[in-house]
Amino acid sequence: MVETSTLKITTVEKSALDTVDFNNLAFGKTFTDHMYVADYKDGKWQSHRIEPFKNFQVHPANIAWHYGQAIFEGMKATRHQDGTPMLFRPEMHSDRINKSAERLAMPHFPKESFMEAVTEIVRLEKEWIPKEEGSALYIRPYMIAMDEFIGVQISHTYKFIIFCCPVGPYYSKPLKLKADDQYIRAAVGGTGEAKAAGNYAGSLLPTQLAKKEGFDQIMWLDANERQYIQEVGTMNIFFVFGNTVVTPSTDGAILKGITRNSLVHILKDKGYNVEERPISIKEVMASAESGELTEVFGSGTAAVIAYVEGIGYKGAMAKLNLDTYKVAPMLKDTINGMRSGRLEDIHNWTVKVS
Ligand code: COI
């Protein structure tokens, strides 16, 4: 056992690393040897520890299970060409989970503890980071309420947990999206901007119905007018019109994606006009028809960049020509290149875990 000032580390006796087939990684099904856990009790975070990955006991009346007081993040560690593990914009993930915590009336998790936890677990699991560019160690920090009580109220106790999964790309093929005018994901004033577990629960039925119609994911429209595009299942969304790239402006109901933010910077670096503005489904369908809309792609930590080949809306289908895509491949190459050290990281987004 190793003890740092705040963190107690207990390691496994035998790693499971040699049981993993790194050439066939299904997203989120392979877990590394260790996990990080901290408990919130008596108004403070305590018992910070890294221990062997295992189940833990939860009381049947756990508040998170009943009322969904649960939030999470998704971030990635990659391997620099020289072998050093790297995190991508970890402080932004710490800030975002604390924003989510505020919305769900949960306690902040201190940035120093977040950085220490993520750094130490990646240091410990560095052999689990896939070598191939585009693959990564997906890191899942999350916080759940732990009170044992079925009255609807704010929990007094919480767990903060981090586990890791070696992953390849989330989507293995270009996507067909359904712009849904029946169901919504989030309304302004709700929890749409938070990475709240419940947001994803509400998306499951509409996505299942869309899949039955032959789509891969839902493209969510705004709650009031069912006109303005918000985001896609697990991603933010971008539309390319020649030299201009449009992404919906965040309005309180859209997740403030860290990959989204990074792409906006990269696009501006490369001389594209970037418009963060409301964009309607009618504009998208009409410009796909006229040929002005040249590319559509999603962005997210898990997905990185996912190409969109078609958008369905009210029975019509807009088709995109993947053969002429050049902005999305450029972005994918740039972000993956930065994360492997192949390309210069001019924004200092990568943080080496030495
Ligand atoms: C991520 O991109 O990290 C996400 O959180 C999406 C996840 C629901 C797979």
mmCIF file of N, CA and C in Angstrom, residues 21 23 58 60-61 74 114 141 173 179 218-219 241 281 291 311 321 339 350:
data_model
loop_
_atom_site.group_PDB
_atom_site.id
_atom_site.type_symbol
_atom_site.label_atom_id
_atom_site.label_comp_id
_atom_site.label_asym_id
_atom_site.label_seq_id
_atom_site.Cartn_x
_atom_site.Cartn_y
_atom_site.Cartn_z
ATOM 1 N N ASP A 21 -7.972 -8.259 -25.163
ATOM 2 C CA ASP A 21 -7.615 -8.228 -26.579
ATOM 3 C C ASP A 21 -7.741 -6.780 -27.070
ATOM 4 N N ASN A 23 -7.133 -5.520 -29.760
ATOM 5 C CA ASN A 23 -7.573 -5.357 -31.156
ATOM 6 C C ASN A 23 -9.084 -5.435 -31.281
ATOM 7 N N VAL A 58 -24.835 -1.114 -2.093
ATOM 8 C CA VAL A 58 -25.702 0.068 -2.080
ATOM 9 C C VAL A 58 -27.013 -0.312 -1.405
ATOM 10 N N PRO A 60 -30.913 -0.504 -0.593
ATOM 11 C CA PRO A 60 -32.050 -0.483 -1.534
ATOM 12 C C PRO A 60 -32.762 0.875 -1.607
ATOM 13 N N ALA A 61 -32.660 1.678 -0.550
ATOM 14 C CA ALA A 61 -33.340 2.989 -0.571
ATOM 15 C C ALA A 61 -32.405 4.111 -1.030
ATOM 16 N N GLY A 74 -16.922 12.304 -18.891
ATOM 17 C CA GLY A 74 -16.211 11.338 -19.734
ATOM 18 C C GLY A 74 -14.965 12.039 -20.210
ATOM 19 N N PHE A 114 -9.601 16.227 -7.734
ATOM 20 C CA PHE A 114 -9.928 15.675 -9.057
ATOM 21 C C PHE A 114 -8.636 15.428 -9.836
ATOM 22 N N PRO A 141 -15.290 9.632 -14.422
ATOM 23 C CA PRO A 141 -15.535 10.125 -13.064
ATOM 24 C C PRO A 141 -17.041 10.308 -12.871
ATOM 25 N N LYS A 173 -19.243 3.459 -37.603
ATOM 26 C CA LYS A 173 -19.614 3.774 -38.991
ATOM 27 C C LYS A 173 -20.349 5.127 -39.017
ATOM 28 N N ALA A 179 -34.168 13.707 -36.820
ATOM 29 C CA ALA A 179 -34.564 14.936 -36.125
ATOM 30 C C ALA A 179 -35.959 14.669 -35.568
ATOM 31 N N ILE A 218 -30.730 10.061 -32.359
ATOM 32 C CA ILE A 218 -31.681 11.173 -32.455
ATOM 33 C C ILE A 218 -30.920 12.492 -32.554
ATOM 34 N N MET A 219 -31.407 13.402 -33.376
ATOM 35 C CA MET A 219 -30.931 14.781 -33.323
ATOM 36 C C MET A 219 -32.041 15.564 -32.622
ATOM 37 N N PHE A 241 -20.820 24.634 -44.178
ATOM 38 C CA PHE A 241 -21.311 25.289 -45.403
ATOM 39 C C PHE A 241 -20.080 25.902 -46.060
ATOM 40 N N ILE A 281 -33.883 23.033 -38.161
ATOM 41 C CA ILE A 281 -33.923 21.819 -38.975
ATOM 42 C C ILE A 281 -34.359 22.168 -40.399
ATOM 43 N N GLY A 291 -27.445 21.645 -51.744
ATOM 44 C CA GLY A 291 -26.015 21.340 -51.864
ATOM 45 C C GLY A 291 -25.120 22.312 -51.105
ATOM 46 N N ILE A 311 -29.854 12.703 -42.625
ATOM 47 C CA ILE A 311 -30.720 13.253 -41.574
ATOM 48 C C ILE A 311 -32.162 13.083 -42.031
ATOM 49 N N ASN A 321 -22.820 13.667 -48.827
ATOM 50 C CA ASN A 321 -21.845 12.896 -49.596
ATOM 51 C C ASN A 321 -20.530 12.769 -48.827
ATOM 52 N N ARG A 339 -3.339 14.457 -29.535
ATOM 53 C CA ARG A 339 -3.418 13.521 -28.407
ATOM 54 C C ARG A 339 -2.371 12.422 -28.467
ATOM 55 N N THR A 350 -3.008 19.297 -23.739
ATOM 56 C CA THR A 350 -2.617 17.986 -23.203
ATOM 57 C C THR A 350 -1.755 18.176 -21.952
#
